[in-house]
mmCIF file of C-alpha atoms in Angstrom:
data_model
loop_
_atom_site.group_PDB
_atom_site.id
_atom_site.type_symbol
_atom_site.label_atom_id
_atom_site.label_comp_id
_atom_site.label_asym_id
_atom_site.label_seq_id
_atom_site.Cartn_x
_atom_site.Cartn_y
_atom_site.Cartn_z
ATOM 1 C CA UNK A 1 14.692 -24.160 -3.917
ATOM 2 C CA UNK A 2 12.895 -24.849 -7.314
ATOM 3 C CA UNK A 3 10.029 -22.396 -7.410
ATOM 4 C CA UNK A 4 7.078 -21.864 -10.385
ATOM 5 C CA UNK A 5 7.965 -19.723 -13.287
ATOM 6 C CA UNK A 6 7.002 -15.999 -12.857
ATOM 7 C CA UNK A 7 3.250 -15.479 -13.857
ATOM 8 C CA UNK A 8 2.160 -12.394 -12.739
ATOM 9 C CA UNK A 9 -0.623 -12.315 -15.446
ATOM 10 C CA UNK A 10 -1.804 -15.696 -14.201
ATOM 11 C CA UNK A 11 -4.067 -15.868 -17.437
ATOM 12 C CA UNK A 12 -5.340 -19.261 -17.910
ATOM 13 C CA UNK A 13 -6.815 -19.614 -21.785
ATOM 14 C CA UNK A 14 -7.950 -15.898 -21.065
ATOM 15 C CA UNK A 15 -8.921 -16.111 -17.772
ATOM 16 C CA UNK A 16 -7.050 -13.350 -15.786
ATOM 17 C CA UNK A 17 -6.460 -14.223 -12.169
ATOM 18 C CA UNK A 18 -5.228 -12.068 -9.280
ATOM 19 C CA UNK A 19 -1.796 -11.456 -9.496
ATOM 20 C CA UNK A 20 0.656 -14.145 -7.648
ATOM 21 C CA UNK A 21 4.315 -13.751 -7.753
ATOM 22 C CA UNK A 22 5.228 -17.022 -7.264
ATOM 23 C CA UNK A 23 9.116 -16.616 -8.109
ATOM 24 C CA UNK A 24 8.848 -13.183 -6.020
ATOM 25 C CA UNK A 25 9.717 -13.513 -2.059
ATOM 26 C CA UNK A 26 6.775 -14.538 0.124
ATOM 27 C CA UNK A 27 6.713 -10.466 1.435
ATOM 28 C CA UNK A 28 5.645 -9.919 -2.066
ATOM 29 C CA UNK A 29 2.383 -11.327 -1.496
ATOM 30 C CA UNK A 30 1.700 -9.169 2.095
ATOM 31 C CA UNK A 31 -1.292 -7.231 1.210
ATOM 32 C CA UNK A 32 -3.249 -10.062 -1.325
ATOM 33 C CA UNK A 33 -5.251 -12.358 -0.117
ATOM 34 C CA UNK A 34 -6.502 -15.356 -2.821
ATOM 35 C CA UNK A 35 -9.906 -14.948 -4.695
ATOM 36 C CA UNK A 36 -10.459 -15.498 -8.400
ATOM 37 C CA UNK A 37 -12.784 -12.440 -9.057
ATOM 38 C CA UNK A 38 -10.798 -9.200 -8.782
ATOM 39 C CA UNK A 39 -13.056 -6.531 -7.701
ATOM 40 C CA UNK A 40 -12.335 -3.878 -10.066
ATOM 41 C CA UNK A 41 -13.001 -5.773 -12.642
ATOM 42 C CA UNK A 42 -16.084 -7.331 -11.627
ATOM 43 C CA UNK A 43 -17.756 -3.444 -11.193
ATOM 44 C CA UNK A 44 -16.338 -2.886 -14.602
ATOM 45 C CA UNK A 45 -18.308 -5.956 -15.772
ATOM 46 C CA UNK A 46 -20.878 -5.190 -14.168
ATOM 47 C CA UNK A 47 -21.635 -1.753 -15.525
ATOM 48 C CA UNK A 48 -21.186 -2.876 -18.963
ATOM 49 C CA UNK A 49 -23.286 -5.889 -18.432
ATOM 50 C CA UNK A 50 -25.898 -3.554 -17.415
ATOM 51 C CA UNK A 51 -25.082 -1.502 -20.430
ATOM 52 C CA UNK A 52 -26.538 -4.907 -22.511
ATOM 53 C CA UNK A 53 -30.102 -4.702 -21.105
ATOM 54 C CA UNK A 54 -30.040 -7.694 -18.901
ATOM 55 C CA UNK A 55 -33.235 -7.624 -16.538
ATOM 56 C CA UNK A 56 -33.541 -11.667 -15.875
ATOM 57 C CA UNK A 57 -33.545 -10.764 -11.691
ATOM 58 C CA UNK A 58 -36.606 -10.643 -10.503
ATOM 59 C CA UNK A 59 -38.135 -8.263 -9.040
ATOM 60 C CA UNK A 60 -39.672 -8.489 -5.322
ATOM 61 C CA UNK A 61 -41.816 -5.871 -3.098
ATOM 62 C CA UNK A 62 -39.630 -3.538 -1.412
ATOM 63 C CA UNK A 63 -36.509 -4.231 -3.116
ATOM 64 C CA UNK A 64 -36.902 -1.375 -4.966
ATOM 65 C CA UNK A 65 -34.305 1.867 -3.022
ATOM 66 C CA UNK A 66 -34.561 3.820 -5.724
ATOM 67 C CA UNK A 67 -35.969 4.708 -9.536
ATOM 68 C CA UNK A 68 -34.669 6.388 -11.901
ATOM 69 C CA UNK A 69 -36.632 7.408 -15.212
ATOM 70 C CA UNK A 70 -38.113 4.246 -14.722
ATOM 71 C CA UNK A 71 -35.159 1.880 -14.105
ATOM 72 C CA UNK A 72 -35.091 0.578 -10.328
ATOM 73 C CA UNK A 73 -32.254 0.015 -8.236
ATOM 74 C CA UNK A 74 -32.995 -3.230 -5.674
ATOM 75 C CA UNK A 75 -31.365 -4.020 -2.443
ATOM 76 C CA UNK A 76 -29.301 -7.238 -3.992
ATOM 77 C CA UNK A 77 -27.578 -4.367 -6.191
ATOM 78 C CA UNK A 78 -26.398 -1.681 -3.138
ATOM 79 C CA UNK A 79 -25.842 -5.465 -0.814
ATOM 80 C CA UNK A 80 -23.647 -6.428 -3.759
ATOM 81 C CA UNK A 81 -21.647 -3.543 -3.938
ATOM 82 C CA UNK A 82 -21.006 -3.039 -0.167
ATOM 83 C CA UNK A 83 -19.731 -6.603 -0.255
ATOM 84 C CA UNK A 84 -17.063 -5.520 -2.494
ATOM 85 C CA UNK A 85 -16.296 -2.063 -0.582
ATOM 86 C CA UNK A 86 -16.616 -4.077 2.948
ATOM 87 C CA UNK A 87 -16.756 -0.984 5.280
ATOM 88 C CA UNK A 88 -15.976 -0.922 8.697
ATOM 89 C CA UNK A 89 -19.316 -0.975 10.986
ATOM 90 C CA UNK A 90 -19.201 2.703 11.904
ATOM 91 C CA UNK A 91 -18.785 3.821 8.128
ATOM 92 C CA UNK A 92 -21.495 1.306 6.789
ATOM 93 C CA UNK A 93 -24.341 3.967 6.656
ATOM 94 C CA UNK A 94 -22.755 6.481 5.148
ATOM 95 C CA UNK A 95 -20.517 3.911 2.529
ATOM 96 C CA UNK A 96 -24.500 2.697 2.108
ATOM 97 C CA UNK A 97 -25.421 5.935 1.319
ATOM 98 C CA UNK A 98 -22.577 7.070 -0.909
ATOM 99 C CA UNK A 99 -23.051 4.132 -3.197
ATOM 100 C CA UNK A 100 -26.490 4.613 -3.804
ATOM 101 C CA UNK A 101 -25.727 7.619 -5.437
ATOM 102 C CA UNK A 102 -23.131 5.995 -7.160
ATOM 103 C CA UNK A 103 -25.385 3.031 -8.672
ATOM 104 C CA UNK A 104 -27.874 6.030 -9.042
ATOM 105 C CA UNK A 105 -25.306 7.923 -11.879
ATOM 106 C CA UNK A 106 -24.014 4.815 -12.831
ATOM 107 C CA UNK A 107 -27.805 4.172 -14.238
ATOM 108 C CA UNK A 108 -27.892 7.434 -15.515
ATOM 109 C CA UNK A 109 -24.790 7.024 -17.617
ATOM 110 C CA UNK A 110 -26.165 3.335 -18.644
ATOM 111 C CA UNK A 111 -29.536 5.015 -19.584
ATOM 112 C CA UNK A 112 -27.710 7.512 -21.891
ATOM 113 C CA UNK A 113 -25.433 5.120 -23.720
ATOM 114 C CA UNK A 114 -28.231 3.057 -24.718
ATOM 115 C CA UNK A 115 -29.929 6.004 -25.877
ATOM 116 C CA UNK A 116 -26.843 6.583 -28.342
ATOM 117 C CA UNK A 117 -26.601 2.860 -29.207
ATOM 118 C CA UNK A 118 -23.454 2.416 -27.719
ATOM 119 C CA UNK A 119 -24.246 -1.142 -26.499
ATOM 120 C CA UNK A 120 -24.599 -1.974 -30.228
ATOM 121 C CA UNK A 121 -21.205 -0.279 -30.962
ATOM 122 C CA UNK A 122 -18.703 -3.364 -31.969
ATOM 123 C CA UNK A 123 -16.186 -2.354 -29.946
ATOM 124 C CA UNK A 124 -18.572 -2.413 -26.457
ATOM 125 C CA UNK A 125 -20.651 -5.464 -27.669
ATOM 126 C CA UNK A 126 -16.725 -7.617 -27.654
ATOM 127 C CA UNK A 127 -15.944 -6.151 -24.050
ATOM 128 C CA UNK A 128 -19.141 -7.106 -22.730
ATOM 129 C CA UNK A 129 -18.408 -10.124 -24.213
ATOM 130 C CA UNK A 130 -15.297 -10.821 -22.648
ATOM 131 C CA UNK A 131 -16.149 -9.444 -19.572
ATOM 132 C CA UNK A 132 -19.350 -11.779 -19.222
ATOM 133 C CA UNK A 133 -16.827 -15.064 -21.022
ATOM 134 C CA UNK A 134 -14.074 -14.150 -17.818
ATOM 135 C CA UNK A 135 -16.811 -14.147 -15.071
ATOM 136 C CA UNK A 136 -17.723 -17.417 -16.199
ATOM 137 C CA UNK A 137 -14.547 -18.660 -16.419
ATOM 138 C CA UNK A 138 -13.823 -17.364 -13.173
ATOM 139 C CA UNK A 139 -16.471 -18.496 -11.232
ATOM 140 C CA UNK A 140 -16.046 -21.887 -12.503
ATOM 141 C CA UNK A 141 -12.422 -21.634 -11.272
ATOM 142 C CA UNK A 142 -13.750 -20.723 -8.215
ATOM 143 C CA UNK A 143 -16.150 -23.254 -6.833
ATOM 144 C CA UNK A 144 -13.923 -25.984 -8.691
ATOM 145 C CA UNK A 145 -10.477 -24.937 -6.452
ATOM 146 C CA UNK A 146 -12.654 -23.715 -3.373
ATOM 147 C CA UNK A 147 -10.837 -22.364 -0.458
ATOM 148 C CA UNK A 148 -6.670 -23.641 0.011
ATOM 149 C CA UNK A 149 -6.337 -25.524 2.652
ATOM 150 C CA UNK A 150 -3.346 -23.607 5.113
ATOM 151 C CA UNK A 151 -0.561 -25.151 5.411
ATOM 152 C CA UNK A 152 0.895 -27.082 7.862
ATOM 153 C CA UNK A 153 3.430 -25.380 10.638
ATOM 154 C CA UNK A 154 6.053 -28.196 8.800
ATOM 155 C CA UNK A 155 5.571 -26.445 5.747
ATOM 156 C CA UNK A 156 5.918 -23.134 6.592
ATOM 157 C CA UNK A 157 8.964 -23.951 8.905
ATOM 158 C CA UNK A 158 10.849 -26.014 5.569
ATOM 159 C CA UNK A 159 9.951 -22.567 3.519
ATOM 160 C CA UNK A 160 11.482 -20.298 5.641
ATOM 161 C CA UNK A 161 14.475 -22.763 6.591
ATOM 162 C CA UNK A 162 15.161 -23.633 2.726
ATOM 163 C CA UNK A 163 15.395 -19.846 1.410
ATOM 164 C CA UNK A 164 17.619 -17.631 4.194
ATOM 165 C CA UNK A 165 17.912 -15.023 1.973
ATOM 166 C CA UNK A 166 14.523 -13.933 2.314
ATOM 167 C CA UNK A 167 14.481 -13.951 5.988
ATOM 168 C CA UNK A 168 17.298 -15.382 8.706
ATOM 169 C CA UNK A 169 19.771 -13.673 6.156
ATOM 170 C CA UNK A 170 18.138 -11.079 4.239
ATOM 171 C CA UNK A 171 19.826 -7.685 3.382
ATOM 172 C CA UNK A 172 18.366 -4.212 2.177
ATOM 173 C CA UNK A 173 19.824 -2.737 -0.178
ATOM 174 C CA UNK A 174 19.955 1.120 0.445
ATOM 175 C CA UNK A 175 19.843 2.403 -3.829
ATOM 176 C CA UNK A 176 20.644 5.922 -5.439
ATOM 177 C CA UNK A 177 19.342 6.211 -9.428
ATOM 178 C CA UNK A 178 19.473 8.481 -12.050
ATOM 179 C CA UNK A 179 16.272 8.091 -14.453
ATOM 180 C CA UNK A 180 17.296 8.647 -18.211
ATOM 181 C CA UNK A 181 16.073 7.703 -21.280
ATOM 182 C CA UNK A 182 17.758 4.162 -22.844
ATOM 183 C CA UNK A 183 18.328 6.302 -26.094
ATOM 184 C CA UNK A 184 20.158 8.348 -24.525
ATOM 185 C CA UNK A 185 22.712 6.241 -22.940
ATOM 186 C CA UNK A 186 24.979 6.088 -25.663
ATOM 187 C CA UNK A 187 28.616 5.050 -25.464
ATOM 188 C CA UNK A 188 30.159 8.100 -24.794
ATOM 189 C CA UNK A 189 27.747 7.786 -21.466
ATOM 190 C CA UNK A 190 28.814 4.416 -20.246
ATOM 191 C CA UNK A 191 32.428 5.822 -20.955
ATOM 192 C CA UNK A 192 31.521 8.527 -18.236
ATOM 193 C CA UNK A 193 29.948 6.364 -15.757
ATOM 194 C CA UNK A 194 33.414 4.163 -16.914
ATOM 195 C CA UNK A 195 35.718 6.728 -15.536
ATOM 196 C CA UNK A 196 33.104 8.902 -12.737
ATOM 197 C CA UNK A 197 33.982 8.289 -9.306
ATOM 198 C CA UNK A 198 30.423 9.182 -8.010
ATOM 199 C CA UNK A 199 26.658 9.128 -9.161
ATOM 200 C CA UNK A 200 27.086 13.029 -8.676
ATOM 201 C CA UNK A 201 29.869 13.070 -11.178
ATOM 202 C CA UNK A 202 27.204 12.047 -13.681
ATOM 203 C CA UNK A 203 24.821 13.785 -13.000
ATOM 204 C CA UNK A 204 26.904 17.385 -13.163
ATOM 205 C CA UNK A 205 27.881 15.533 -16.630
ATOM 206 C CA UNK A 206 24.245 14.690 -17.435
ATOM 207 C CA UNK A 207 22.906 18.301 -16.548
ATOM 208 C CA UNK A 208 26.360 19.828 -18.940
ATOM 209 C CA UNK A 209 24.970 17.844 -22.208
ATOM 210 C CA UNK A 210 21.571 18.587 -21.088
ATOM 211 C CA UNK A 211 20.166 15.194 -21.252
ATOM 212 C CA UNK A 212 17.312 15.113 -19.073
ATOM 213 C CA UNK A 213 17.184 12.474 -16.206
ATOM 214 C CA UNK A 214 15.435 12.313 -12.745
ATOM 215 C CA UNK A 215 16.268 11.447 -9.574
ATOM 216 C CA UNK A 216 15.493 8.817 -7.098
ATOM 217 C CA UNK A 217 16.228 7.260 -3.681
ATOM 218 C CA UNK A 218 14.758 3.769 -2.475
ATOM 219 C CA UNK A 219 15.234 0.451 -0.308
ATOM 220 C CA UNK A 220 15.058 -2.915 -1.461
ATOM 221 C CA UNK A 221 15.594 -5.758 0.051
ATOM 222 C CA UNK A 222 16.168 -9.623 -1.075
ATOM 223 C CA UNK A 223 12.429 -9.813 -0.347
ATOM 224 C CA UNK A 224 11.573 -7.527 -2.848
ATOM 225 C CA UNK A 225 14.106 -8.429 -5.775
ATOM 226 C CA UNK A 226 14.367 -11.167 -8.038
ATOM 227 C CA UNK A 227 16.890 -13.578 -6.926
ATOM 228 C CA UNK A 228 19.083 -13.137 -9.786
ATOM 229 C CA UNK A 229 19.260 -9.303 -9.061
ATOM 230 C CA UNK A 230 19.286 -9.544 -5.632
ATOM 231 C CA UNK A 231 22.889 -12.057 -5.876
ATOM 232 C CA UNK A 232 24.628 -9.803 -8.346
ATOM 233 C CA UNK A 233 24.007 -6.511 -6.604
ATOM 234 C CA UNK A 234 25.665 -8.422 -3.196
ATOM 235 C CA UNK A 235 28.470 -8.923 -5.043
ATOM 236 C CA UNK A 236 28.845 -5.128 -5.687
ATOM 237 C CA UNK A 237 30.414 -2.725 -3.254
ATOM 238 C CA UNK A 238 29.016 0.756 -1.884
ATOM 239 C CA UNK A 239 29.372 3.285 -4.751
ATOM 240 C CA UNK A 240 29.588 0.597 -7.635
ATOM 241 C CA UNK A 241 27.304 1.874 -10.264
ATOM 242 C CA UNK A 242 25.575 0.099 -12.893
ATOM 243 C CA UNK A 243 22.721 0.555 -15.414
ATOM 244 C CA UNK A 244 19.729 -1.320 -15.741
ATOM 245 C CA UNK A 245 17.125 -1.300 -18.529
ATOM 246 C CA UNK A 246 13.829 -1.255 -18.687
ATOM 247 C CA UNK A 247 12.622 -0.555 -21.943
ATOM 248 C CA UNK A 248 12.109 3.016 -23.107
ATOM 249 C CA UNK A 249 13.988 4.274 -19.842
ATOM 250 C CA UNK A 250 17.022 3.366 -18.044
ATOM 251 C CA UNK A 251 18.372 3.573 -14.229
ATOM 252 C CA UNK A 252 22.082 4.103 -13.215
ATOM 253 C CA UNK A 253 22.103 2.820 -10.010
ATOM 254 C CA UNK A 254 24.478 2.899 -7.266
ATOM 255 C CA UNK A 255 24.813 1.263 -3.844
ATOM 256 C CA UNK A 256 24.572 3.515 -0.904
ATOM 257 C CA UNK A 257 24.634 0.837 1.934
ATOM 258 C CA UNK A 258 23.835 -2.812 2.776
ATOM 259 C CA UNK A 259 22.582 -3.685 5.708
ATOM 260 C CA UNK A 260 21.396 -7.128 7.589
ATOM 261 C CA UNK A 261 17.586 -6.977 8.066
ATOM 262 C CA UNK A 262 16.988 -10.961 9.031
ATOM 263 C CA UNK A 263 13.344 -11.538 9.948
ATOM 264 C CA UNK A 264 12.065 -14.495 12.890
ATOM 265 C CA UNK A 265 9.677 -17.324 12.073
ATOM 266 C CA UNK A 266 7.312 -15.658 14.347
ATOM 267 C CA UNK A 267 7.499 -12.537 11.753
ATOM 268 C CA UNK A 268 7.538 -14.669 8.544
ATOM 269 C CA UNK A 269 5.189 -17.093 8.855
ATOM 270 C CA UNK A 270 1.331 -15.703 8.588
ATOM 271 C CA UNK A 271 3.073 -14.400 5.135
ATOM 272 C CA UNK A 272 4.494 -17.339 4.531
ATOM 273 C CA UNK A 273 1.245 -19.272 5.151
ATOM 274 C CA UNK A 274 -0.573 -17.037 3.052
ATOM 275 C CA UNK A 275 2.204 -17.414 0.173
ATOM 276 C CA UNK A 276 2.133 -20.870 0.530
ATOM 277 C CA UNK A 277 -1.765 -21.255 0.086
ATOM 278 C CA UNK A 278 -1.407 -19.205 -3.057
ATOM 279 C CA UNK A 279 1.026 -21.226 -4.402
ATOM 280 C CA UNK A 280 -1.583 -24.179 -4.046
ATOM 281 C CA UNK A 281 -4.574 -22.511 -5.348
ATOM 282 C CA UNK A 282 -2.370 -21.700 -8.745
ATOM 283 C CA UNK A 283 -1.241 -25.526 -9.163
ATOM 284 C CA UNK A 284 -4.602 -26.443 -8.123
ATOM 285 C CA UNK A 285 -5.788 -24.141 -11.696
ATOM 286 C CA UNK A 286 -3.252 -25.283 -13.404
ATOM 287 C CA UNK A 287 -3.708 -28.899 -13.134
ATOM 288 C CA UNK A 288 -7.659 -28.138 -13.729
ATOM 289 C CA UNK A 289 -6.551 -26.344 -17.250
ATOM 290 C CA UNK A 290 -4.301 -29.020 -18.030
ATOM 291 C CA UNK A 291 -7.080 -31.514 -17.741
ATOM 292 C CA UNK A 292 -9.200 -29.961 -19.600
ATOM 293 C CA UNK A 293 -7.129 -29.301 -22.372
ATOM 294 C CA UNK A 294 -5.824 -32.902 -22.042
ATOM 295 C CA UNK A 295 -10.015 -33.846 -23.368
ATOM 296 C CA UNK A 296 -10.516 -31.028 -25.511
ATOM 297 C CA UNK A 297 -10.141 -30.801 -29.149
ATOM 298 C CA UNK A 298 -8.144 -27.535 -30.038
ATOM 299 C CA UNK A 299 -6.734 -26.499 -33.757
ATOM 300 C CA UNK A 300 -4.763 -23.751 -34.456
ATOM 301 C CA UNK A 301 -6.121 -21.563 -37.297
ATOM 302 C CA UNK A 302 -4.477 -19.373 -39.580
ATOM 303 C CA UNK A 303 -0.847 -20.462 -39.583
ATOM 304 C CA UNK A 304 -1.637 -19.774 -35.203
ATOM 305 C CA UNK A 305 0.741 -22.650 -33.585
ATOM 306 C CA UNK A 306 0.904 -23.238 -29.885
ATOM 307 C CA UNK A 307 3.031 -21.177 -27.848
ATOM 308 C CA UNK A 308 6.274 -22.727 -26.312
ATOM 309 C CA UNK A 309 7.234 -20.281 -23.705
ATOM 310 C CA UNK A 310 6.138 -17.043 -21.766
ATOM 311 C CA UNK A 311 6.736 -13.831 -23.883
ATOM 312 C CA UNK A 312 9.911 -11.619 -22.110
ATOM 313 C CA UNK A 313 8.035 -8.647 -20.319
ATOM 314 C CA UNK A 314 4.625 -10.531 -19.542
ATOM 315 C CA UNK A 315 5.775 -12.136 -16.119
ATOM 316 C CA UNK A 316 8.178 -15.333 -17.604
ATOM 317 C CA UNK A 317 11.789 -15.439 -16.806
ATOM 318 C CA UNK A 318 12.553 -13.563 -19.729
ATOM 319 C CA UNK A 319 11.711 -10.470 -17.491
ATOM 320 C CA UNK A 320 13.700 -11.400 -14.437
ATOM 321 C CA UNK A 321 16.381 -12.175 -17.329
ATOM 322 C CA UNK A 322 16.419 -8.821 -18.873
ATOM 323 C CA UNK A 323 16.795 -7.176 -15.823
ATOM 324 C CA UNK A 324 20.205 -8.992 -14.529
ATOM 325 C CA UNK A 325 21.065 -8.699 -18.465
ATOM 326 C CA UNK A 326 20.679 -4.998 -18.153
ATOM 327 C CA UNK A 327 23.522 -5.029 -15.404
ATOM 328 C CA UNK A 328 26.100 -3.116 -16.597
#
């Protein structure tokens, strides 16, 4: 099944969306629910906004829960932030209470900055900047897309019949690795893992040239791994080992076990649903970009030309490609 290129950035002309892995398995996307305006980043934003002397709100009897040196805190600022924390109903009081004392140092920090000039430093003035350009961004991104629609049962039933090995056939993958640095898997190494019958064999070998490495023991499943990796390593046997790279460090793998983990409809869907939606809000932003680049007037600068591809390592294929590459 054709599926969008890996974004996990999901930056659209510097806006910075949250994280979809739309070439990951649906089980990827278990815990995420779609909104444009990440909450970390919006309290970041919003403390260095603050940091910029912005006072526009105004100010109504009562709002006021607390002053300090001179600088009030309001009800729409606490409301704000326990819509981001959402506590359950029996901790509200005391989440209420805690983040008053939060927004309470947070002015005091604030207070002292501007006292140094630090929201005339360069290097603050361009964040606040690009924090207050994202929000923008975002929020237009927000009330243009709106809420996805969810999907139809049809859909969701065509998903989970058109990709097996994510759920009525999916394996797990039961992985032992050896953590080394890529420098230091020279040739004389692979010649070892070559002609070592075990993980421990290299390991004892390892430890005897005292090259430092690390241990580690995890599951994966085909949910979990891209495709590509996920087909090669079922063409392995138990106790096959093989190196992948990632950059400064590199894992030599082995399989302990496979096992058959399939998973229902009634299990998949809600995460296929949600998956699903995603994958509509992204192609909803994308097609909004695209217009609007389609009626803007843009010129590269500087010898600047426009990209052609994702760069390897910032969510394109080239990442999924390096990985498989890597097996040895």
């Amino acid at each position: 099944m054709d599926k969008p290129a890996r974004d996990t950035s999901n930056t659209y002309s510097g806006v910075k969306l949250k994280p979809f892995d739309f070439d990951r398995p649906w089980a990827t996307l278990r815990s995420r629910s779609f909104r444009l305006l990440p909450v970390a980043g919006i309290v970041i934003a919003a403390v260095s906004l603050s940091a910029c002397g912005d006072k526009t709100a105004e100010k109504k009897p009562g709002q006021a829960l607390a002053s300090v040196n001179g600088e009030e805190i309001t009800v729409l600022q606490l409301n704000d932030e326990l819509s981001r924390v959402n506590p359950q109903v029996a901790q509200q009081e005391a989440s209420r209470k805690r983040l008053l004392e939060a927004l309470i140092d947070r002015q005091l920090l604030v207070t002292e900055a501007t006292k140094e000039k630090l929201d005339r430093d360069p290097k603050v003035v361009q964040s606040i900047e690009r924090a207050k350009a994202t929000l923008l961004a975002q929020a237009y991104l927000q009330r243009r897309i709106g809420q996805p629609a969810k999907p139809e049962r049809t859909e969701v039933e065509a998903y989970y019949n058109q990709n097996p090995q994510f759920f009525a056939q999916r394996k797990q993958f039961d992985l032992r690795q050896l953590v080394v640095p890529t420098s230091a898997v020279t040739d004389e190494v692979k010649k070892v893992i070559d002609s070592s019958k075990s993980l421990e064999e290299v390991a004892a070998w390892l430890a005897s040239k005292q090259v430092k490495f690390a241990r580690a023991q995890l599951v994966r499943s085909t949910t979990d791994l891209p495709p590509q990796l996920s087909s090669k390593l079922l063409t392995m046997t138990p106790g096959q080992m093989f190196i992948i790279r990632e950059g400064d460090r590199s894992l030599l793998m082995t399989i302990a076990e496979v096992k058959d983990a399939p998973l229902t409809l009634e299990v998949a869907a809600p995460q296929i649903e949600q998956f699903l939606a995603n994958k509509k809000s992204k192609e909803a932003a994308d097609a909004e970009i695209k217009r609007l680049r389609s009626s803007a007037k843009i010129e590269y600068l500087n010898g600047e030309t426009p990209a052609t591809g994702k760069p390897a390592g910032e969510g394109g294929e080239g990442a999924h490609d390096r990985g498989v590459a890597g097996l040895k």
